[in-house]
XYZ file of C-alpha atoms in Angstrom:
685
model
C -23.344 -18.602 11.449
C -24.926 -15.729 9.675
C -25.307 -16.214 5.888
C -22.948 -14.246 3.738
C -24.252 -11.554 1.645
C -24.996 -13.375 -1.993
C -22.439 -12.449 -4.831
C -25.288 -12.233 -7.298
C -27.068 -9.681 -5.211
C -24.295 -7.085 -5.350
C -25.408 -4.273 -7.627
C -23.025 -3.172 -10.464
C -19.258 -3.651 -9.907
C -19.056 -5.591 -13.250
C -15.305 -5.382 -13.509
C -14.619 -6.518 -10.051
C -17.112 -9.283 -10.445
C -15.523 -10.453 -13.724
C -12.016 -10.388 -11.993
C -12.904 -12.444 -9.124
C -14.751 -14.928 -11.313
C -11.773 -15.314 -13.638
C -9.373 -15.949 -10.651
C -11.929 -18.576 -9.457
C -11.873 -20.209 -12.718
C -7.947 -20.117 -12.935
C -6.054 -19.061 -9.814
C -2.922 -19.095 -11.816
C -4.112 -15.631 -13.154
C -2.304 -14.332 -9.864
C -5.084 -12.670 -7.882
C -6.947 -9.413 -7.688
C -5.968 -6.102 -6.332
C -9.076 -3.956 -5.693
C -8.581 -0.204 -5.423
C -11.491 1.884 -4.399
C -13.159 4.359 -2.080
C -14.469 3.327 1.297
C -18.081 1.918 1.453
C -18.158 0.301 -2.069
C -18.632 -3.489 -0.996
C -15.003 -4.443 -1.619
C -15.123 -6.882 1.305
C -18.495 -7.933 0.985
C -17.840 -9.181 -2.714
C -14.687 -11.029 -1.829
C -16.452 -12.766 1.297
C -19.354 -13.516 -0.972
C -17.105 -15.210 -3.616
C -15.969 -17.959 -1.225
C -19.683 -19.065 -1.083
C -19.637 -19.795 -4.885
C -16.536 -21.955 -4.788
C -17.184 -25.793 -4.883
C -16.370 -27.928 -1.844
C -13.066 -29.577 -1.753
C -11.611 -32.984 -0.582
C -9.092 -33.231 2.033
C -7.030 -35.816 3.776
C -8.610 -36.588 7.158
C -6.730 -35.120 9.934
C -4.347 -32.968 7.660
C -3.795 -29.427 8.926
C -2.516 -28.346 5.442
C -5.645 -29.439 3.511
C -3.890 -31.962 1.253
C -5.872 -33.269 -1.712
C -6.555 -37.111 -1.326
C -6.035 -37.568 -4.921
C -2.553 -35.919 -5.127
C -1.296 -35.281 -1.514
C 1.670 -33.086 -0.886
C 4.919 -35.344 -0.635
C 6.456 -32.495 1.499
C 3.490 -32.177 3.907
C 4.697 -31.961 7.519
C 1.612 -34.087 8.499
C 2.584 -36.711 5.856
C 2.919 -39.384 4.557
C -0.752 -39.539 3.971
C -3.339 -42.541 3.668
C -5.419 -41.374 0.547
C -8.284 -43.568 1.589
C -9.228 -41.362 4.589
C -10.721 -38.273 2.837
C -13.179 -35.662 4.170
C -15.085 -33.007 2.208
C -15.429 -29.360 3.452
C -16.324 -26.077 2.054
C -13.594 -23.764 0.449
C -11.956 -21.849 3.113
C -11.745 -18.079 3.381
C -8.960 -16.954 5.410
C -8.778 -13.115 6.477
C -5.604 -11.685 7.152
C -5.666 -8.923 9.964
C -3.598 -5.592 9.494
C -1.625 -6.256 12.517
C -0.569 -9.702 11.578
C 3.034 -10.994 12.315
C 5.254 -12.917 10.062
C 4.987 -15.843 12.567
C 1.116 -15.809 12.234
C 1.387 -15.750 8.463
C 3.925 -18.636 7.893
C 3.647 -20.470 11.101
C 5.853 -20.783 14.125
C 8.222 -23.151 15.585
C 7.975 -23.811 19.364
C 11.812 -22.957 20.014
C 11.522 -23.857 23.595
C 10.399 -27.315 23.028
C 12.975 -27.680 20.078
C 15.866 -26.892 22.571
C 14.646 -28.452 25.698
C 13.080 -31.619 24.274
C 14.678 -32.046 20.971
C 11.429 -32.120 19.047
C 10.387 -30.082 15.879
C 7.016 -28.636 16.944
C 5.575 -26.464 14.150
C 2.281 -24.727 14.420
C 0.768 -23.888 10.913
C -0.038 -20.423 9.948
C -2.508 -18.642 7.935
C -0.938 -19.628 4.573
C -1.413 -23.288 5.350
C -5.148 -22.377 6.403
C -5.600 -20.710 2.970
C -4.243 -23.596 0.934
C -6.920 -24.431 -1.897
C -9.135 -21.629 -0.708
C -9.194 -17.857 -0.696
C -6.708 -15.532 1.129
C -8.313 -12.198 1.706
C -6.149 -9.148 2.620
C -8.018 -6.137 3.577
C -6.202 -2.906 3.335
C -3.240 -4.600 1.972
C -1.487 -1.211 1.435
C -1.076 -0.971 5.260
C 0.677 -4.213 5.740
C 4.452 -3.904 6.153
C 6.465 -4.439 2.937
C 8.070 -7.530 3.980
C 4.814 -9.268 4.773
C 3.397 -8.365 1.407
C 6.618 -9.513 -0.321
C 6.182 -12.920 1.618
C 2.593 -13.295 0.615
C 3.051 -12.591 -2.941
C 6.081 -14.919 -3.056
C 4.022 -17.727 -1.682
C 1.277 -16.932 -4.078
C 3.519 -17.092 -6.922
C 5.425 -20.134 -6.078
C 2.456 -22.128 -4.495
C 4.604 -23.219 -1.553
C 5.603 -21.784 1.889
C 8.885 -22.063 3.433
C 9.922 -21.637 6.860
C 13.589 -21.634 7.805
C 14.441 -21.033 11.613
C 17.430 -21.949 13.701
C 18.297 -24.922 11.373
C 14.974 -26.412 11.200
C 13.178 -26.364 7.724
C 9.489 -26.788 7.078
C 7.895 -26.681 3.635
C 4.305 -27.088 2.745
C 1.932 -26.193 -0.282
C 0.067 -22.850 -0.183
C -1.977 -22.530 -3.360
C -4.806 -20.067 -2.964
C -6.733 -17.286 -4.505
C -5.322 -14.047 -3.417
C -7.422 -10.970 -3.020
C -6.284 -7.574 -1.679
C -8.340 -4.608 -1.158
C -7.130 -0.933 -0.484
C -8.290 2.600 -0.249
C -5.755 4.755 -2.207
C -6.385 7.638 0.057
C -4.479 5.673 2.931
C -1.347 5.029 0.814
C -0.166 3.085 -2.091
C 1.588 -0.064 -2.710
C 5.197 0.091 -4.246
C 5.192 -0.391 -7.983
C 7.190 -3.794 -7.449
C 4.362 -5.235 -5.259
C 1.736 -3.953 -7.466
C 3.344 -5.895 -10.303
C 2.967 -9.073 -8.347
C -0.916 -8.947 -8.261
C -2.343 -10.479 -11.563
C -5.155 -8.183 -12.111
C -6.519 -4.865 -10.714
C -9.723 -3.217 -10.559
C -10.727 0.698 -9.816
C -14.075 0.795 -8.243
C -16.125 3.800 -7.132
C -19.881 4.298 -5.998
C -22.293 4.767 -8.585
C -23.694 8.412 -8.893
C -26.940 6.996 -10.295
C -29.772 7.774 -7.785
C -31.754 4.619 -8.926
C -28.813 2.364 -8.425
C -27.856 3.710 -5.149
C -31.391 3.299 -4.044
C -31.323 -0.396 -5.256
C -28.061 -0.762 -3.065
C -29.752 0.569 0.092
C -32.910 -1.417 -0.622
C -30.862 -4.813 -0.801
C -28.649 -3.964 2.181
C -31.470 -3.186 4.391
C -33.366 -6.387 3.304
C -30.162 -8.359 4.047
C -29.776 -6.754 7.613
C -33.317 -7.392 8.602
C -33.211 -11.239 7.462
C -29.938 -12.535 6.341
C -31.231 -16.103 5.966
C -34.208 -15.101 4.026
C -32.378 -12.801 1.825
C -29.775 -15.565 0.918
C -32.674 -18.032 0.081
C -34.167 -15.419 -2.552
C -30.855 -15.364 -4.408
C -29.997 -18.988 -4.093
C -31.038 -19.881 -7.648
C -28.778 -17.138 -9.093
C -25.791 -18.283 -6.902
C -26.293 -21.967 -8.086
C -26.174 -20.914 -11.585
C -22.810 -18.932 -10.984
C -21.380 -21.826 -9.023
C -22.206 -24.312 -11.836
C -20.626 -21.993 -14.290
C -17.476 -21.677 -12.430
C -17.156 -25.484 -12.288
C -17.929 -25.824 -16.064
C -15.330 -23.195 -17.003
C -12.688 -25.029 -14.729
C -13.325 -28.149 -16.799
C -13.116 -26.399 -20.079
C -10.004 -24.425 -19.229
C -7.330 -27.091 -20.207
C -9.039 -27.185 -23.591
C -8.688 -23.564 -24.474
C -6.319 -22.853 -27.170
C -4.239 -19.628 -27.402
C -3.479 -19.172 -30.947
C -0.196 -17.357 -32.435
C -2.316 -14.428 -33.610
C -3.749 -13.780 -30.008
C -0.339 -14.240 -28.317
C 1.074 -11.803 -30.913
C -1.584 -9.140 -29.936
C -0.783 -9.865 -26.178
C 3.114 -9.355 -26.619
C 2.430 -6.242 -28.871
C 0.052 -4.679 -26.269
C 2.545 -5.035 -23.534
C 5.351 -3.768 -25.727
C 3.342 -0.672 -26.665
C 2.453 0.292 -23.219
C 6.113 -0.214 -22.192
C 5.398 -2.354 -19.075
C 8.561 -3.552 -17.353
C 9.453 -7.331 -17.401
C 7.584 -10.218 -19.022
C 5.107 -10.937 -16.075
C 2.350 -8.711 -17.781
C 2.524 -10.812 -20.982
C 2.150 -14.133 -18.978
C -0.681 -12.753 -16.838
C -2.490 -11.407 -19.884
C -2.305 -14.801 -21.672
C -3.538 -16.523 -18.503
C -6.486 -14.119 -18.195
C -7.491 -14.354 -21.915
C -7.568 -18.123 -21.731
C -9.794 -17.802 -18.527
C -12.017 -15.404 -20.422
C -12.564 -17.864 -23.108
C -13.498 -20.562 -20.624
C -15.673 -18.313 -18.807
C -17.510 -17.569 -22.076
C -17.827 -21.342 -22.740
C -15.218 -21.102 -25.881
C -12.186 -23.092 -26.529
C -10.371 -20.242 -28.552
C -9.065 -16.975 -27.509
C -10.727 -14.027 -29.418
C -9.217 -10.504 -29.853
C -12.048 -9.270 -27.311
C -10.495 -11.582 -24.699
C -7.171 -10.044 -25.192
C -8.643 -6.475 -24.808
C -10.442 -7.307 -21.669
C -7.411 -9.104 -20.303
C -5.301 -5.791 -21.066
C -7.888 -3.714 -19.396
C -7.424 -5.834 -16.066
C -3.836 -6.702 -16.139
C -2.079 -3.539 -17.508
C -3.265 -0.321 -15.605
C -1.442 -0.795 -12.318
C 1.707 -1.653 -14.267
C 1.858 1.618 -16.134
C 2.876 3.379 -13.255
C 6.315 5.207 -13.267
C 6.108 7.045 -10.031
C 3.760 7.158 -7.009
C 1.920 10.187 -8.464
C 1.040 8.382 -11.624
C -2.582 7.513 -11.694
C -3.255 3.999 -12.885
C -4.991 3.846 -16.354
C -4.905 2.692 -19.870
C -5.138 4.546 -23.261
C -8.176 2.944 -24.826
C -7.475 4.259 -28.276
C -3.867 3.053 -27.981
C -4.976 -0.250 -27.171
C -7.485 -0.572 -29.948
C -4.932 0.744 -32.443
C -2.428 -1.905 -31.334
C -4.888 -4.593 -31.465
C -6.057 -3.798 -34.695
C -2.528 -3.369 -36.186
C -1.530 -6.946 -34.897
C -4.763 -8.607 -35.814
C -4.378 -11.881 -37.673
C -6.122 -14.076 -39.963
C -6.619 -16.942 -37.634
C -10.123 -18.122 -36.826
C -9.637 -17.440 -33.088
C -9.118 -13.751 -33.799
C -12.300 -13.383 -35.684
C -15.173 -11.870 -33.417
C -17.613 -13.945 -35.689
C -16.061 -17.063 -34.279
C -17.927 -16.748 -31.026
C -20.451 -19.722 -31.255
C -22.817 -18.841 -28.521
C -22.615 -14.967 -28.791
C -21.528 -14.881 -24.982
C -18.938 -12.017 -24.710
C -16.100 -12.638 -22.550
C -17.080 -9.701 -20.193
C -20.354 -11.040 -19.206
C -20.239 -11.333 -15.570
C -23.214 -13.566 -15.011
C -26.796 -13.219 -14.232
C -28.233 -9.712 -14.464
C -28.168 -8.115 -10.870
C -29.779 -4.949 -11.828
C -26.781 -2.637 -11.926
C -23.996 -1.395 -13.982
C -21.120 0.796 -13.001
C -20.239 1.019 -9.260
C -22.159 0.093 -6.102
C -21.837 -1.034 -2.642
C -23.606 -1.979 0.560
C -22.443 0.450 3.025
C -23.381 3.969 2.483
C -20.504 5.598 0.665
C -18.725 8.484 2.209
C -18.028 11.296 -0.211
C -14.880 13.351 0.012
C -15.005 15.920 2.762
C -15.508 19.469 1.581
C -12.641 21.706 1.834
C -13.006 25.306 2.450
C -10.446 27.893 1.147
C -8.995 30.598 3.515
C -10.416 33.912 2.894
C -8.509 36.280 0.736
C -6.032 38.620 2.773
C -4.120 41.700 1.804
C -0.298 41.245 1.211
C 1.288 43.330 4.012
C 4.988 44.424 3.982
C 6.695 45.003 7.224
C 10.230 46.294 8.154
C 11.239 42.754 8.563
C 10.513 41.804 4.904
C 12.519 44.180 2.674
C 13.461 41.925 -0.139
C 11.128 40.584 -2.875
C 8.067 41.396 -0.801
C 4.941 42.525 -2.614
C 4.114 46.161 -2.367
C 1.746 47.253 0.330
C -1.479 48.474 -1.167
C -2.339 52.133 -0.872
C -5.114 53.229 1.743
C -8.462 52.712 0.422
C -7.367 50.519 -2.643
C -9.168 47.149 -3.032
C -7.313 44.235 -1.470
C -5.288 42.300 -4.109
C -6.567 38.999 -4.932
C -4.687 35.658 -3.910
C -2.313 34.309 -6.605
C -3.837 31.292 -8.486
C -2.128 28.066 -7.849
C 0.979 27.534 -9.968
C 2.268 24.162 -11.167
C 5.187 22.536 -9.290
C 8.745 22.107 -11.018
C 9.608 18.508 -12.030
C 10.550 16.424 -8.808
C 14.119 15.497 -8.126
C 15.950 13.094 -5.697
C 16.540 14.720 -2.440
C 18.974 14.652 0.278
C 18.302 12.327 3.201
C 17.070 13.874 6.441
C 16.917 11.666 9.455
C 15.491 11.867 12.981
C 18.393 11.738 15.490
C 18.772 8.767 17.714
C 17.288 5.352 17.670
C 13.611 4.674 17.664
C 11.209 1.837 17.876
C 8.643 2.624 15.187
C 7.327 0.724 12.285
C 9.828 -0.590 9.628
C 10.717 1.847 7.014
C 13.764 3.388 5.292
C 14.460 6.731 6.957
C 15.870 6.701 10.599
C 17.694 4.224 12.793
C 15.226 2.100 14.973
C 15.063 -1.354 16.572
C 12.745 -3.242 14.345
C 12.022 -6.930 13.246
C 14.431 -6.679 10.574
C 18.006 -5.472 10.169
C 21.209 -6.600 11.795
C 21.434 -8.045 15.596
C 22.951 -5.532 17.985
C 22.228 -7.211 21.228
C 20.351 -10.056 23.232
C 17.533 -9.372 25.528
C 14.827 -11.308 27.552
C 11.722 -11.691 25.848
C 8.911 -9.505 27.180
C 6.091 -11.967 25.577
C 6.164 -15.042 23.322
C 9.775 -15.919 22.176
C 10.721 -14.611 18.834
C 14.195 -14.567 17.031
C 16.049 -16.626 19.513
C 19.616 -15.543 20.252
C 21.089 -18.944 20.558
C 24.567 -18.051 21.907
C 23.114 -15.677 24.525
C 20.667 -18.397 25.653
C 23.325 -20.994 25.963
C 25.500 -18.565 27.992
C 22.437 -17.842 30.396
C 21.828 -21.432 30.954
C 25.413 -22.809 31.044
C 26.234 -21.858 34.904
C 23.124 -23.611 36.144
C 23.387 -26.966 34.731
C 24.896 -28.708 37.810
C 22.393 -27.051 40.109
C 19.669 -28.281 37.875
C 20.900 -31.801 38.011
C 21.809 -32.312 34.316
C 22.589 -35.989 33.798
C 22.259 -36.445 29.913
C 23.559 -34.775 26.811
C 20.372 -32.422 26.542
C 20.623 -29.046 28.400
C 18.322 -28.294 31.294
C 16.630 -24.839 30.305
C 14.340 -22.783 32.242
C 12.181 -19.830 30.878
C 14.426 -17.288 32.370
C 17.466 -18.647 30.310
C 16.066 -17.688 26.735
C 17.219 -14.546 25.006
C 15.956 -13.112 21.799
C 17.708 -10.975 19.258
C 17.384 -7.188 19.232
C 17.688 -5.930 15.647
C 18.432 -2.490 14.323
C 16.990 -1.360 10.857
C 15.217 1.518 9.537
C 11.945 3.207 10.420
C 9.389 5.244 8.698
C 8.670 8.585 10.502
C 5.849 11.070 10.214
C 6.964 13.828 7.971
C 5.070 17.002 8.505
C 5.333 19.738 6.015
C 4.716 23.250 7.064
C 4.583 25.409 3.986
C 4.558 29.203 3.757
C 2.035 30.169 1.183
C 1.987 33.830 1.895
C 2.613 36.804 -0.316
C 6.416 36.870 0.249
C 6.493 33.534 -1.543
C 3.784 34.552 -4.197
C 6.447 35.279 -6.949
C 5.281 32.679 -9.673
C 8.696 31.241 -10.652
C 9.758 31.103 -6.883
C 6.578 29.196 -5.882
C 6.896 26.595 -8.686
C 10.490 25.866 -7.448
C 9.132 25.600 -3.843
C 6.195 23.232 -4.869
C 8.663 21.221 -6.960
C 11.093 20.836 -3.702
C 7.991 19.829 -1.631
C 6.910 17.198 -4.137
C 10.416 15.961 -4.224
C 10.345 15.540 -0.594
C 6.938 13.805 -0.753
C 8.270 11.295 -3.243
C 11.260 10.618 -0.899
C 8.831 10.215 1.940
C 6.809 7.560 -0.072
C 10.105 5.620 -0.974
C 11.118 5.559 2.642
C 7.592 4.247 3.681
C 6.758 7.490 5.825
C 3.537 8.814 6.924
C 2.927 12.526 5.781
C 0.955 15.522 6.873
C 0.773 19.114 5.519
C 0.184 22.423 6.956
C 0.102 25.720 5.112
C 0.012 29.157 6.661
C -1.071 32.384 4.892
C -3.310 35.339 5.528
C -4.399 35.367 9.260
C -4.072 31.721 10.239
C -2.555 28.245 9.474
C -4.596 25.271 7.983
C -4.047 21.580 8.250
C -4.367 20.683 4.666
C -3.735 16.975 5.015
C -3.874 15.132 8.281
C -1.315 12.516 8.904
C -1.625 9.760 6.343
C 0.217 7.140 4.221
C -1.154 8.690 0.901
C 1.519 10.793 -0.590
C -0.974 11.234 -3.613
C -3.321 13.124 -1.402
C -0.416 15.297 -0.275
C 0.537 15.802 -3.977
C -3.040 16.825 -4.966
C -3.112 19.284 -1.817
C -0.005 20.891 -2.896
C -1.254 21.147 -6.550
C -4.146 23.340 -5.454
C -2.412 25.368 -2.814
C -2.958 29.169 -3.497
C -0.565 31.853 -2.201
C -1.086 35.405 -1.151
C -1.667 37.456 2.013
C 0.335 37.864 5.255
C 2.843 35.490 6.903
C 1.441 34.157 9.996
C 4.577 32.080 10.871
C 3.989 31.669 14.430
C 0.415 30.286 13.742
C 2.075 27.720 11.379
C 4.430 26.366 14.014
C 1.902 26.320 16.653
C -0.363 24.323 14.414
C 2.390 21.943 13.680
C 2.842 21.530 17.733
C -0.704 20.856 18.173
C -0.871 18.240 15.227
C 2.116 16.355 16.473
C 0.651 16.273 20.141
C -2.528 14.671 18.855
C -0.679 12.326 16.550
C 1.454 11.319 19.521
C -1.603 9.901 21.264
C -2.586 7.729 18.150
C 0.858 6.411 17.241
C 3.370 7.124 20.006
C 6.211 5.057 18.581
C 6.320 6.935 15.194
C 8.777 9.850 15.366
C 8.122 13.048 13.699
C 10.401 15.174 11.359
C 9.117 18.646 10.717
C 10.014 20.206 7.403
C 9.485 23.981 7.505
C 9.538 25.467 4.016
C 9.718 29.237 4.544
C 11.982 32.451 3.996
C 11.737 33.190 7.533
C 9.703 36.332 7.187
C 6.722 36.891 9.753
C 4.242 39.588 9.300
C 0.951 40.635 11.046
C 2.111 42.499 14.132
C 5.260 44.129 15.273
C 6.238 41.323 17.282
C 5.499 38.635 14.816
C 9.141 37.464 14.568
C 9.334 37.110 18.268
C 6.221 35.275 18.613
C 7.540 32.830 15.716
C 10.843 32.298 17.539
C 8.920 31.360 20.766
C 6.713 28.959 18.838
C 9.809 27.478 17.293
C 11.269 26.965 20.667
C 8.018 25.354 21.965
C 8.158 22.877 18.957
C 11.896 22.046 19.684
C 11.113 21.406 23.307
C 8.583 18.982 22.450
C 11.238 16.777 21.016
C 10.171 16.975 17.369
C 13.269 16.830 14.930
C 13.150 19.132 12.111
C 14.805 20.964 9.034
C 14.281 24.426 7.599
C 14.199 24.755 3.926
C 15.341 28.237 3.248
C 13.429 29.703 0.397
C 15.021 33.207 0.526
C 16.166 34.508 -2.838
C 17.445 37.611 -4.458
C 20.648 39.620 -3.819
C 19.700 40.792 -0.579
C 19.290 38.048 2.126
C 18.202 38.641 5.737
C 19.017 35.235 6.872
C 15.790 34.910 9.035
C 15.280 31.327 8.061
C 18.692 30.491 9.457
C 17.899 32.264 12.725
C 14.546 30.377 13.045
C 16.425 27.141 12.441
C 18.521 27.938 15.615
C 15.415 28.473 17.680
C 14.126 25.084 16.255
C 17.293 23.192 16.990
C 17.307 22.147 13.267
C 19.595 22.453 10.209
C 18.763 25.006 7.736
C 19.049 24.044 4.043
C 18.864 26.440 1.183
C 16.341 25.554 -1.553
C 19.081 25.151 -4.192
C 20.983 22.730 -1.847
C 18.191 20.396 -1.456
C 19.162 18.188 -4.476
C 21.004 15.114 -3.705
C 23.370 15.518 -6.857
C 24.220 18.887 -5.601
C 25.646 17.513 -2.298
C 27.153 14.747 -4.261
C 29.100 17.151 -6.701
C 30.102 19.386 -3.525
C 31.664 16.348 -1.681
C 33.424 15.176 -4.920
C 34.809 18.833 -5.445
C 36.041 18.991 -1.769
C 37.655 15.579 -2.128
C 39.581 16.576 -5.433
C 40.875 19.744 -3.763
C 42.221 18.040 -0.780
C 43.918 15.423 -3.060
C 45.437 18.379 -5.060
C 46.675 19.832 -2.013
């Protein structure tokens, strides 16, 4: 087996290094969520950490890695003979993105359970990770219910499997590490809160450090074994320090003064619940043990806050994680006590709590794969604003012949977001679980039974018995047990909700350039983006202005990226409405090849005007018909305002086979008030 890249050889990444080591010292801290751009050695560091952890003793033959000194009394392989013990390295279990619930918690062989009357249980990845490291790469791409399941197991230290009256329980205590690229989508705040610590990382911009990253990576690729040997002394020192810190941990005292600072900081930053207080306390204790001390200092509390609080400060998906350092220092100073443990002079060995270990030649960020910078974005060329007979109301004046072309309007800020109406894709889909449209999913309520196409999952017991009952005499049944065949088994088909691809097609032309109007339009799109985030949709964004349409944001799960593109969206120029619709058609065609089960919802934000040629409106209507014929569901947000309304957006909605909603009717509370008013009028009549 190829040698792992040494943990000590990673350049920089001091915060990530410290967070991982603190969890190695005290897994009760609650795991680490690593957020950062691609190519920054996130996966490399996590895999390298497992090589530092000491070997563990296990009961011989136990599939659940029970400790011979204290075997799990509920272990499915028990009871155990503690005298039969083996030793093996600490396990590193990696969770693939496409993993199923059965693969995580284990599965019951339902066919054997029914036909033979035995409880045949096959352990899952949680059992394999017990007393080791569970690594979830791209944790933000996992289904929410799977993330919930993993975090619950990590918090309780036990996995529960309840299937068809059969109950299995086993220990599942592990060091949980998740990595994610925020550009590909965020975790919900409720799930973020379940991770003990979080670290934001980015590749260093220092040429010398980047050169050292490349130099070490090339050296490792050329000779993995030899490279590991050159770093084995540093690895041994770190491994010994982890063992020493674990032994010292029970002796560390968290004084009242330090505890007051912890609770004061959590209160000052208005974090929800008390989990942050508990995580900070455990982290501060681990920091003291890592520094070789038995007392928690104010500096331990400060570092613990920097690791435990940033991801708990978010109030909506567009808030960037972070912590106000001045406010943190002010709160710590105000609640500093007189106890010895809060005196920085009390550090006996001068080893600060944020010392990550041996010097590895780096600070700041670094990685082993060449980091990819953000793609350069080119802005569309400036175009003059042109009026046509189709755009009489609130259209900018056409420039006089020979006059210089007006410049595009600078980006304007969006209005405050609000809760919007729910728009759904008609029919029943089969996409990934979400919260928007009806679909056949793994969750939800049972609507019918069907023959399994692969391995049996979610047994439909009544339908299985009904299918097998007529054949019992012919099969020679003689005892109490049923005689079952493969064709008898039926599984549940459940209906729940799916996430869709919400493609925003936004008119950014001169007819939308009125400053107050565009702020309202951006506020509406931002509100719809937040709705898409809450409903677990993918999103994409197209804008059309000047002479063409531009795909601002290819389909992604990152609503933050959509909000950033929207904030910088300029306005001005003509209205190539047909180009925007055709670009939407092409984008959906390509996306169907990548993700055929995810149904699209096109949100067209426009006043319905089309300029550029005399037949611009006819071209737009034909493009809308083409988009409707492709089967894409849609909704038109009518942004027309003023006393004179041409109703062009409503006409376009007819060609798109989609409803039209005026901008001021987009709010959910507006519809609620309307329904309440109509209900009261009916009662009065």
